[in-house]
Coordinates of C-alpha atoms in Angstrom, one line a residue:
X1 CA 17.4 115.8 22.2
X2 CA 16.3 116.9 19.0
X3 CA 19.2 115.7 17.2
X4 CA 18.9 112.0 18.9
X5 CA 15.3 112.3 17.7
X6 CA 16.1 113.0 14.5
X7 CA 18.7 110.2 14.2
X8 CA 16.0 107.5 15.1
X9 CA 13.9 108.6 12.7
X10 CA 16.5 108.5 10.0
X11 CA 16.9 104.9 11.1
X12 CA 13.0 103.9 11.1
X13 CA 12.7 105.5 7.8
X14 CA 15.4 102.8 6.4
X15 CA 15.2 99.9 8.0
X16 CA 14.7 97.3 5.5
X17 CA 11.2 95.6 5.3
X18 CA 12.1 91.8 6.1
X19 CA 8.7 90.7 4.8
X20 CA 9.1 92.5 1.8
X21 CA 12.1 91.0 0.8
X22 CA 11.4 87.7 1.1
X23 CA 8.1 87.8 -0.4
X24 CA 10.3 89.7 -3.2
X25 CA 12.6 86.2 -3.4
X26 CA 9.8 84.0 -3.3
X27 CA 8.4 85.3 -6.2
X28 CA 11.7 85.2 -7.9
X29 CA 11.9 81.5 -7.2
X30 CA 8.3 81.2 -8.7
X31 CA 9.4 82.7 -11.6
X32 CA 12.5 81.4 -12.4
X33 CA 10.9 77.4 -11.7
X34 CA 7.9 78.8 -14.2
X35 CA 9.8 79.8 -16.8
X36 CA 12.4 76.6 -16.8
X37 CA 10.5 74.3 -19.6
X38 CA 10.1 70.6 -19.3
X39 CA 12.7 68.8 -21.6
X40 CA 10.6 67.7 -24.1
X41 CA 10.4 63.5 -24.6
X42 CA 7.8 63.4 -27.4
X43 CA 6.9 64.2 -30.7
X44 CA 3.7 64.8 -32.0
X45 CA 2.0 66.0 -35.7
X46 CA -1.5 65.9 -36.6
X47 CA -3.0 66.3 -40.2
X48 CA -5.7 65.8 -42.5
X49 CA -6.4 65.5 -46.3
X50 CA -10.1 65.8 -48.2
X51 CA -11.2 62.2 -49.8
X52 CA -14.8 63.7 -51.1
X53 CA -15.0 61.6 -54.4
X54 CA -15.4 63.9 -57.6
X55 CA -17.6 61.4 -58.9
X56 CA -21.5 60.8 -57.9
X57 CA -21.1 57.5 -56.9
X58 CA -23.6 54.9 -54.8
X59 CA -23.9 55.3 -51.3
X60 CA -23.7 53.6 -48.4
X61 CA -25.9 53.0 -45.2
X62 CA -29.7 51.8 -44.4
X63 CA -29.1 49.0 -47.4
X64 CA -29.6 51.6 -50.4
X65 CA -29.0 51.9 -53.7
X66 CA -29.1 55.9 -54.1
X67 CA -26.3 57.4 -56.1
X68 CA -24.7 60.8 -54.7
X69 CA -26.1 64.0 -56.1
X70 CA -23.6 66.3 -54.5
X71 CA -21.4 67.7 -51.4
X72 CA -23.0 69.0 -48.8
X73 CA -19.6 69.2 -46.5
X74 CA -16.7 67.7 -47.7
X75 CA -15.3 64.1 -46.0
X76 CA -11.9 64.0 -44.8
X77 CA -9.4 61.6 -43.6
X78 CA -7.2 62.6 -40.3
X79 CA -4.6 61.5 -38.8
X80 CA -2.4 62.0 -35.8
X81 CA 1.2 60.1 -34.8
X82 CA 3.2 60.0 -31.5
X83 CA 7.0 59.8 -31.1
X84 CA 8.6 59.2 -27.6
X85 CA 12.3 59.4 -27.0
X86 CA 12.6 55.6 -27.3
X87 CA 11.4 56.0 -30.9
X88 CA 8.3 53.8 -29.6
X89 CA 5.7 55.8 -32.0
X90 CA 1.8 55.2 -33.1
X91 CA -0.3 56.2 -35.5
X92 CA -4.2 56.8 -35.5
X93 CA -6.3 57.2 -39.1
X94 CA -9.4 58.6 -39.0
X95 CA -11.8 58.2 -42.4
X96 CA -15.1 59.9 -42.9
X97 CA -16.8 56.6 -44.7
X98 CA -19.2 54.3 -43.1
X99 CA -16.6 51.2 -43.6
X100 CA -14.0 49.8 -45.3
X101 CA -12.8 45.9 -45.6
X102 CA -9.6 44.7 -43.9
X103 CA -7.9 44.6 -46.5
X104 CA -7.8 48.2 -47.3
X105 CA -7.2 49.2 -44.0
X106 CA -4.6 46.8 -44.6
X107 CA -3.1 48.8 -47.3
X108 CA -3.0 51.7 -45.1
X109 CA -1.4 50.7 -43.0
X110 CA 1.3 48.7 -44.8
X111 CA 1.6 52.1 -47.0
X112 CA 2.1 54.5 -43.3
X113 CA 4.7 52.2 -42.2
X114 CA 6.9 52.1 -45.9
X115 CA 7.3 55.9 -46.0
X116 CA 7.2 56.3 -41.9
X117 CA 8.9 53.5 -40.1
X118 CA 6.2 53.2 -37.6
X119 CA 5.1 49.4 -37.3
X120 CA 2.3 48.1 -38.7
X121 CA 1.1 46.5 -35.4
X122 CA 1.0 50.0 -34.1
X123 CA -0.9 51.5 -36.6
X124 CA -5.2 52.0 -35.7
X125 CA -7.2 52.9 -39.2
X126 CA -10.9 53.4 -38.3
X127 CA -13.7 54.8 -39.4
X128 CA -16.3 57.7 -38.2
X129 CA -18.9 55.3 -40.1
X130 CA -20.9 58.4 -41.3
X131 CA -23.9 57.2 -43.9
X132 CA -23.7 59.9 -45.7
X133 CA -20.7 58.7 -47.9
X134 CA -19.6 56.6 -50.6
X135 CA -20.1 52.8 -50.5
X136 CA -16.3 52.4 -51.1
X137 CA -16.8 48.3 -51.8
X138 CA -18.7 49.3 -54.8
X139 CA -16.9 52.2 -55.9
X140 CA -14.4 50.7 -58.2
X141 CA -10.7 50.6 -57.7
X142 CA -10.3 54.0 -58.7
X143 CA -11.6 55.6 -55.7
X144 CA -10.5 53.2 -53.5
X145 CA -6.8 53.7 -54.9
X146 CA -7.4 57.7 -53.6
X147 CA -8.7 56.7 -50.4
X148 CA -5.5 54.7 -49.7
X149 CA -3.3 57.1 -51.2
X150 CA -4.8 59.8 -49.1
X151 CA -5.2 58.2 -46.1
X152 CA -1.4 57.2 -46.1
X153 CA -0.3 60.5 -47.4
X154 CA -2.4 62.2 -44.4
X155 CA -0.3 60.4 -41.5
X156 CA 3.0 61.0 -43.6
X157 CA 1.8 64.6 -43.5
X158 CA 1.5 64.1 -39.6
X159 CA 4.7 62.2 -39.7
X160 CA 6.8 64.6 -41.3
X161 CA 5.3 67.7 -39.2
X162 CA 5.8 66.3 -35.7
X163 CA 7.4 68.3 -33.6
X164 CA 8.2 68.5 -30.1
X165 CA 5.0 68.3 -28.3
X166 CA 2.5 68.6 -25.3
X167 CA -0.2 66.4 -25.0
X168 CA -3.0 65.9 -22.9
X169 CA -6.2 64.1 -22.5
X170 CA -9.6 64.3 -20.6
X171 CA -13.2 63.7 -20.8
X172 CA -16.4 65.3 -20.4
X173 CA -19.8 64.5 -20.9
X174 CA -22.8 65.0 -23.6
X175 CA -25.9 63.9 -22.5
X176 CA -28.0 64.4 -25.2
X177 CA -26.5 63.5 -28.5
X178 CA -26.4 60.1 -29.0
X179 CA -29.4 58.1 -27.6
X180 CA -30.0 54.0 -27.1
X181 CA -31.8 53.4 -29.6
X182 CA -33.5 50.3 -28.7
X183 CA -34.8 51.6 -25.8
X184 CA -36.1 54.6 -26.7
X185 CA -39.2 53.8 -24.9
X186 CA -37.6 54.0 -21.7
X187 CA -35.8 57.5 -22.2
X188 CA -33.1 56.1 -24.3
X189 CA -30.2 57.3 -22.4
X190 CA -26.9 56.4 -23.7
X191 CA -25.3 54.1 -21.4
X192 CA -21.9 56.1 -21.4
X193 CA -22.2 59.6 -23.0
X194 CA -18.1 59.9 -21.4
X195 CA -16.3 62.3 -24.6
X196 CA -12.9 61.4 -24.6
X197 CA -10.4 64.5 -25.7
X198 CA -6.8 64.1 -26.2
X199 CA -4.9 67.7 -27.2
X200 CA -1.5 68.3 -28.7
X201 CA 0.0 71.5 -28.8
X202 CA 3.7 72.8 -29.1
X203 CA 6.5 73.6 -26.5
X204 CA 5.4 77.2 -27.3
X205 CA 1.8 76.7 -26.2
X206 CA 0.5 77.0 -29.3
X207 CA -3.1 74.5 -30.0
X208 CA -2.5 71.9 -32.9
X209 CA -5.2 69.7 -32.8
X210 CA -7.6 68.2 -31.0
X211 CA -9.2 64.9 -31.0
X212 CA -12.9 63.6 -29.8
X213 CA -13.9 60.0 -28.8
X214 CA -17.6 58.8 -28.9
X215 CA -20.3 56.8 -29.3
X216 CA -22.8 57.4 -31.7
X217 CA -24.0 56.9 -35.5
X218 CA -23.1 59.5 -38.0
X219 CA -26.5 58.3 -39.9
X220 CA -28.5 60.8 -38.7
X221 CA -29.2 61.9 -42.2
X222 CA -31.8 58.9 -43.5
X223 CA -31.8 57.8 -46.9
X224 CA -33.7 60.5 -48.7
X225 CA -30.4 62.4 -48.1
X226 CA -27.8 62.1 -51.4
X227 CA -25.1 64.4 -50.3
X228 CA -21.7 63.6 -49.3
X229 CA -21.3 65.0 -45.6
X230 CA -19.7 64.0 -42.7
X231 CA -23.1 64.3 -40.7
X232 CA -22.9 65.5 -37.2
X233 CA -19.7 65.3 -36.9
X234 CA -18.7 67.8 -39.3
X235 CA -21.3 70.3 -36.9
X236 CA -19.4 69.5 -34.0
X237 CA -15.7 69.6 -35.7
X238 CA -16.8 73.1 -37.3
X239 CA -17.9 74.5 -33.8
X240 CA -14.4 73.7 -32.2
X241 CA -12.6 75.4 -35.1
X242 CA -15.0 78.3 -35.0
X243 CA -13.6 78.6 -31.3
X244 CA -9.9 77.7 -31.6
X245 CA -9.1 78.5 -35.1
X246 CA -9.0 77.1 -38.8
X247 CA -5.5 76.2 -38.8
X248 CA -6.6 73.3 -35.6
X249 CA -7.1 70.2 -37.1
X250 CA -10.0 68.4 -35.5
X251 CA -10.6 64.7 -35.6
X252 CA -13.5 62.2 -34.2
X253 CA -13.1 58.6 -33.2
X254 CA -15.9 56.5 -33.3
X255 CA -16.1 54.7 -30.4
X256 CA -18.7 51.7 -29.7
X257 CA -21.9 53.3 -30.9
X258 CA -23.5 49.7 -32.2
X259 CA -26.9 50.4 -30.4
X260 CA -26.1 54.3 -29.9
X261 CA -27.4 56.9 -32.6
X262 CA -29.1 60.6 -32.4
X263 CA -32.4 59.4 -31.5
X264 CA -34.7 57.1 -33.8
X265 CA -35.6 53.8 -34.4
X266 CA -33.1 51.7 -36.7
X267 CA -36.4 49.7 -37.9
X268 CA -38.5 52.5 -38.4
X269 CA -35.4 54.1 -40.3
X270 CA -35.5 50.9 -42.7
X271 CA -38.8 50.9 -43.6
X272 CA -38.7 54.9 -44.6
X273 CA -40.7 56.3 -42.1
X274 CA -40.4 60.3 -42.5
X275 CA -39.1 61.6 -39.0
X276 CA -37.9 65.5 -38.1
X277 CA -35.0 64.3 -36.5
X278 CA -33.5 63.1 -39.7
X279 CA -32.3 66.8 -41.2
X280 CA -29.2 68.9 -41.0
X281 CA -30.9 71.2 -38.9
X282 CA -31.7 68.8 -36.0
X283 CA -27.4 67.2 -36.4
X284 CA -26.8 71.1 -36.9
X285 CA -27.8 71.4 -33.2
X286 CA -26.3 67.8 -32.2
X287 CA -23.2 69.0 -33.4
X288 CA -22.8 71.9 -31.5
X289 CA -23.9 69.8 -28.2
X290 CA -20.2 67.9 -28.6
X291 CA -18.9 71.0 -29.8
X292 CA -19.8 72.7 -26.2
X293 CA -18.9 69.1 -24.4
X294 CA -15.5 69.4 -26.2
X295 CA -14.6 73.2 -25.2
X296 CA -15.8 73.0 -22.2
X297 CA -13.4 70.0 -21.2
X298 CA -10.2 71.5 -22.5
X299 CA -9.8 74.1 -19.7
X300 CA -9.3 70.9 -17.4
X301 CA -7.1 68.6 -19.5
X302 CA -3.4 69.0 -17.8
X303 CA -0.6 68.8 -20.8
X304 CA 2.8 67.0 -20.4
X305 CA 6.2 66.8 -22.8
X306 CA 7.1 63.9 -20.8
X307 CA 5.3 60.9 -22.0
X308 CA 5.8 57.4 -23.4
X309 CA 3.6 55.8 -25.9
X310 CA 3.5 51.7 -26.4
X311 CA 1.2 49.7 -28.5
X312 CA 0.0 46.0 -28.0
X313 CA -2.0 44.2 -30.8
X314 CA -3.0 40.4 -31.0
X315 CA -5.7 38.1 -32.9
X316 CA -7.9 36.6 -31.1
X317 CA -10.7 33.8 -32.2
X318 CA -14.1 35.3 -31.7
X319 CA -16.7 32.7 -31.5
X320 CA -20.1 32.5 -33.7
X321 CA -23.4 31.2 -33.5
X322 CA -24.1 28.1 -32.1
X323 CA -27.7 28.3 -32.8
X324 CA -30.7 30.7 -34.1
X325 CA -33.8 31.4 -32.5
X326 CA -36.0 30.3 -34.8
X327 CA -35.8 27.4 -37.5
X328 CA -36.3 28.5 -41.2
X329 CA -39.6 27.0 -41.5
X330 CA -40.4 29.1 -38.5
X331 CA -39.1 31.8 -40.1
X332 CA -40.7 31.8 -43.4
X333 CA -44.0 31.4 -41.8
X334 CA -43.2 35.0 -39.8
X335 CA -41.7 36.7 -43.0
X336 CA -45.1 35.4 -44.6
X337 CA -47.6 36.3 -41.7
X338 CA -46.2 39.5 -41.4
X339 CA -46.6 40.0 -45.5
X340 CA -50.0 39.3 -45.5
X341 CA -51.2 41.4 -42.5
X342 CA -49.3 44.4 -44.3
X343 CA -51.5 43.9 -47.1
X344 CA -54.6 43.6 -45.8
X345 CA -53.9 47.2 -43.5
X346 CA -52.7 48.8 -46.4
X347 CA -56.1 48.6 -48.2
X348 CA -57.6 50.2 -45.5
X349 CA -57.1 54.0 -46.3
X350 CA -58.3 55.4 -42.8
X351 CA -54.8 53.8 -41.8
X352 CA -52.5 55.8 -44.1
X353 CA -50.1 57.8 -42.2
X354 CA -50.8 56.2 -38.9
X355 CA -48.2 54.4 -36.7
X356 CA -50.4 50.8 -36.7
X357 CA -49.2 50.7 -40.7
X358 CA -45.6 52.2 -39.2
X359 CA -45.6 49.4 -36.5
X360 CA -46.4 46.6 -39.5
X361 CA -44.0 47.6 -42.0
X362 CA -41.3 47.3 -39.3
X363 CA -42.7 43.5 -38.6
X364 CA -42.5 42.8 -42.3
X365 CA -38.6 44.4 -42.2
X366 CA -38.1 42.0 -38.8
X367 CA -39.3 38.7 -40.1
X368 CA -37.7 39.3 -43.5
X369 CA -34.4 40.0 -41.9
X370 CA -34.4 37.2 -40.0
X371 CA -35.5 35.2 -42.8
X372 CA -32.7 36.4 -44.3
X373 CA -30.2 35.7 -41.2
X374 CA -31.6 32.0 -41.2
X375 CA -30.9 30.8 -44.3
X376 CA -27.9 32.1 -44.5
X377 CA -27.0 30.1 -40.6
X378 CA -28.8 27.0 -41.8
X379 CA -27.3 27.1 -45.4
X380 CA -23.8 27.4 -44.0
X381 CA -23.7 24.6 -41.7
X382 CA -21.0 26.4 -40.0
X383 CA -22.5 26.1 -36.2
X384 CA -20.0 27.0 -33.2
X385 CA -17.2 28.4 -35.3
X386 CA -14.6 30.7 -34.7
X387 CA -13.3 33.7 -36.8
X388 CA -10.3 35.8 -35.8
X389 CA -10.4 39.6 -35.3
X390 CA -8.2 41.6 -34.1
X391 CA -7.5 44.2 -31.8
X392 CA -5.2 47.1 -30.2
X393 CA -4.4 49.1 -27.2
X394 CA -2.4 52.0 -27.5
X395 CA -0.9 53.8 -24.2
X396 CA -0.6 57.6 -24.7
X397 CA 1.1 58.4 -20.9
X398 CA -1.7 58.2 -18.8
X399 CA -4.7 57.1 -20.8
X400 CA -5.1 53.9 -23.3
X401 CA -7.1 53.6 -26.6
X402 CA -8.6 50.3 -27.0
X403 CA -9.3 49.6 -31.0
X404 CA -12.3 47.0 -31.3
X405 CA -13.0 45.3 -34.4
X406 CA -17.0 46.7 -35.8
X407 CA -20.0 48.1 -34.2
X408 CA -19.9 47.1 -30.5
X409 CA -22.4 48.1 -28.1
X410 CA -21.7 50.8 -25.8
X411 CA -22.4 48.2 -22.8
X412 CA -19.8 46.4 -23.8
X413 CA -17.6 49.3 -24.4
X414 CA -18.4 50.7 -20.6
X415 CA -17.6 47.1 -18.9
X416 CA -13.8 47.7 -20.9
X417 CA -13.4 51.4 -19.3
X418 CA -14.7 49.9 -16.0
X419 CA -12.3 46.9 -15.4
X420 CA -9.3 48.7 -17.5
X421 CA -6.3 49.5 -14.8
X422 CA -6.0 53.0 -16.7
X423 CA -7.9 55.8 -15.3
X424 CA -8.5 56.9 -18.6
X425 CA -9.6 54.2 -20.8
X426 CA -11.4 55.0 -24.3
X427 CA -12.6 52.6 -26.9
X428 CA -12.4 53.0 -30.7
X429 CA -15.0 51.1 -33.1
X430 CA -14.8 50.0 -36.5
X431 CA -11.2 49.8 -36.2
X432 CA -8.6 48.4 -39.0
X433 CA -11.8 46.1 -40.9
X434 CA -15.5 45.9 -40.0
X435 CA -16.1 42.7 -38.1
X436 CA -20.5 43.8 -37.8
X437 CA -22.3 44.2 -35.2
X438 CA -21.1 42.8 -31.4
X439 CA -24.5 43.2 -29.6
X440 CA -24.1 42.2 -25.7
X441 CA -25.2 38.9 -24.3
X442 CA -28.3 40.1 -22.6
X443 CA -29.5 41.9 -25.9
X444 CA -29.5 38.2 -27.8
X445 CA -32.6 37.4 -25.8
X446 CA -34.5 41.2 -27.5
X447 CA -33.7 39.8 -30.5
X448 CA -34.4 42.7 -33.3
X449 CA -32.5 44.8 -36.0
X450 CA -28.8 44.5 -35.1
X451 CA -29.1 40.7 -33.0
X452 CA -30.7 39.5 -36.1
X453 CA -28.4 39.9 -38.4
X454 CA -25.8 39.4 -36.0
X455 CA -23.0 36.5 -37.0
X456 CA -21.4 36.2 -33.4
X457 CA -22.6 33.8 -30.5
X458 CA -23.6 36.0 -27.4
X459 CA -20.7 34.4 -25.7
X460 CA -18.8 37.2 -28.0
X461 CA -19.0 40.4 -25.0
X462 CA -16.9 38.1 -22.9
X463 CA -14.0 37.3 -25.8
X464 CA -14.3 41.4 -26.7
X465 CA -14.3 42.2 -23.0
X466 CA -11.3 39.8 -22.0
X467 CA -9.2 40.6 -25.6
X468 CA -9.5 44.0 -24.6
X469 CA -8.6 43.9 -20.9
X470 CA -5.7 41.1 -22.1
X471 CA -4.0 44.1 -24.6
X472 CA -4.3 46.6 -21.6
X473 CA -2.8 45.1 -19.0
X474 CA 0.2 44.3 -21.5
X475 CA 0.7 48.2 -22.8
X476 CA 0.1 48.8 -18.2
X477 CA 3.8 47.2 -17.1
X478 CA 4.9 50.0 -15.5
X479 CA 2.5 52.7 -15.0
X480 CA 2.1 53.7 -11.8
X481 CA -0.4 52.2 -9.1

């Protein structure tokens, strides 16, 4: 009996543990599916080259004359470029200057597609429109010769280091940064604070760049300020690195910011009126609000090696003014009205330093911009017209990148995300040329600073709205429902 007990405990002890095992395989499985890579389909490189002019030359923003005394941070031209196994490839320039004609951008893009191949049609050159650089239409061919040079060498840089890539793209949100600025009175909420992010990193896992979409003015810095710098931006692009590493090149992509900036009024900014919020230290903090938005998204974004990129690009006739508020006798009675009444406060000294000589001085800017606005309608003769802009979308997989030609409103820029097909739809401003400012139809009847001097008929959202939606659809044939 002992010996029979014996034997069944020798058997117990090494029986084998079925649930063992297979949990054993499983994991084996697991493994052996985690460790087989995708088969890479794309290629992407991202780079970026300094364009800070060595000369002091005049600046650019709130209509000023001031000349540069120095560098405060340097600006920079980045670009990144997309390859997909159907050699279908895109290219996206971003330039730290407040603008720069169409036929520069032009140039750029003529020059990326000599030395790269990649079409002209799906090349995007915009601008971060920062005020806090050189006024590159005044700053002799020399200059502009570098910025060309520079900007087409930086996406030849990109070009030449693309490698096989994953890439991935998501948003977030900022709530605070950028602010509607004519309605600040009513809490000035930015109508879509949405940060787009778009990543690229190797097959190895390893981060090289990362790219932020958004709307709001770089012209936080007012125009007391005579330092080259890339204003907030360069707060928020120095708080990613400072988190990911120096070697990750970080670019911004404006994106329709035309009534959007940090927090102030763009008529009280003309007129010079001293305010706290205009100072490194305040876009210091504004900076590191996207910088936060930005990090905090990436976690989420989902990467892929298996994507296709396609591009779709047209001209389309956007319409102009048919008529102007006012008539130019009208006109130069406000301008005049509005002179006289400054003139008569200003002799008052118990006002100095109020907000009622604030208030007046921003009438006197008003009437004398629209002043300005009429005779140049009524001069012209040109009522009802047409000019032709163009525009882009550019599919990266899952998402779409909508290039819209000058400072639209971020309105208009949310009803283009709302109706697009894609899930992930982002808009880009100032893109290839500066077409002004594209206020939407119901701002026409506010009237003020950017409607004023506004060329387009309000009719415009709907052209921008259906262009946009037009290029979308063509670059969606074939994505998924």
């Amino acid at each position: 009996m002992a010996g029979t007990n014996g034997m069944d405990r020798s058997i117990i002890r090494y029986q084998p543990n079925i649930a063992l095992i297979i949990t054993v395989l499983l994991l084996l499985v697991f493994c052996l599916s985690c460790a087989a890579p995708e088969t890479p389909t794309v290629k992407a490189g991202i780079a970026e080259r300094v364009i800070t002019p060595k000369a002091m030359l005049q600046m650019r923003g709130f209509a000023r004359s001031q000349v540069a005394s120095g560098t405060h941070d340097d600006l920079y031209v980045r670009s990144f470029v997309i390859e997909d196994t159907r050699k279908s490839a895109v290219a996206i320039v971003s330039i730290s200057l407040c603008g720069i004609g169409r036929e520069l951008a032009e140039e750029i893009r003529e020059g990326i597609c000599e030395k790269t191949g990649i079409p002209v049609n799906n090349i995007l050159v915009t601008v971060t429109h920062t005020h806090a650089g050189p006024n590159i239409d005044k700053a002799g061919s020399e200059y502009q010769s570098f910025v060309v040079t520079e900007s087409v060498a930086s996406a030849v840089d990109a070009w030449t280091k693309r490698t096989f890539a994953r890439i991935g793209t998501g948003s977030g949100k900022v709530m605070e940064l950028g602010r509607n600025r004519r309605r600040l009175l009513y809490g000035g909420l930015h109508p879509d604070p949405e940060v787009g992010v778009i990543t690229f990193e190797d097959t190895m896992g390893k981060l090289l760049g990362v790219v932020f979409n958004y709307g709001c003015h770089p012209s936080s810095l007012d125009w007391r300020n005579t330092l080259y710098s890339e204003d907030w931006p360069y707060y928020a692009i120095q708080g990613i690195k400072k988190k990911l590493g120096e070697e990750v090149v970080v670019a911004y992509l404006q994106g329709a910011q035309g009534n959007i900036n940090v927090g102030y009024s763009a008529e009280l900014s003309a007129v010079g009126v001293d305010m706290p919020v205009r100072s490194y230290e305040y876009i210091e903090h504004k900076g590191h609000q996207m910088a936060t938005a930005v990090l905090e998204t990436l976690p989420n974004i989902i990467k892929s090696s298996e994507i296709t990129v396609d591009c779709a690009q047209d001209i389309f006739n956007y319409p102009l003014r048919e008529k102007f508020p006012v008539s130019l006798k009208e006109a130069e009675r406000d301008a005049y009205n509005a002179e006289q009444m400054l003139a008569n406060l200003e002799d008052r000294t118990e006002l100095d330093g109020t907000r009622i000589l604030d208030r007046v001085r921003m009438e006197v800017f008003q009437t004398g911009q629209r002043l300005r606005t009429a005779r140049k309608f009524y001069s012209e003769k040109v009522h009802g017209g047409t000019i032709e802009l163009e525009q882009q979308a550019i599919r990266i997989g899952n998402t779409v990148f909508v290039g819209l030609p000058g400072e639209i409103f971020a309105e208009i820029g949310l009803r283009i995300k709302d109706e697009s097909p894609f899930t992930k739809t982002y808009v880009i401003g100032l893109a290839n040329g500066y077409g002004g400012y594209l206020p939407s139809e119901a701002e026409f009847i506010e009237g003020d600073y950017e409607v004023d001097g506004c060329k387009f008929s309000p009719k415009a959202e709907e052209t921008c709205v259906n262009a946009s939606l037009t290029l979308i659809k063509r670059v969606w044939e074939g994505q998924p429902e």
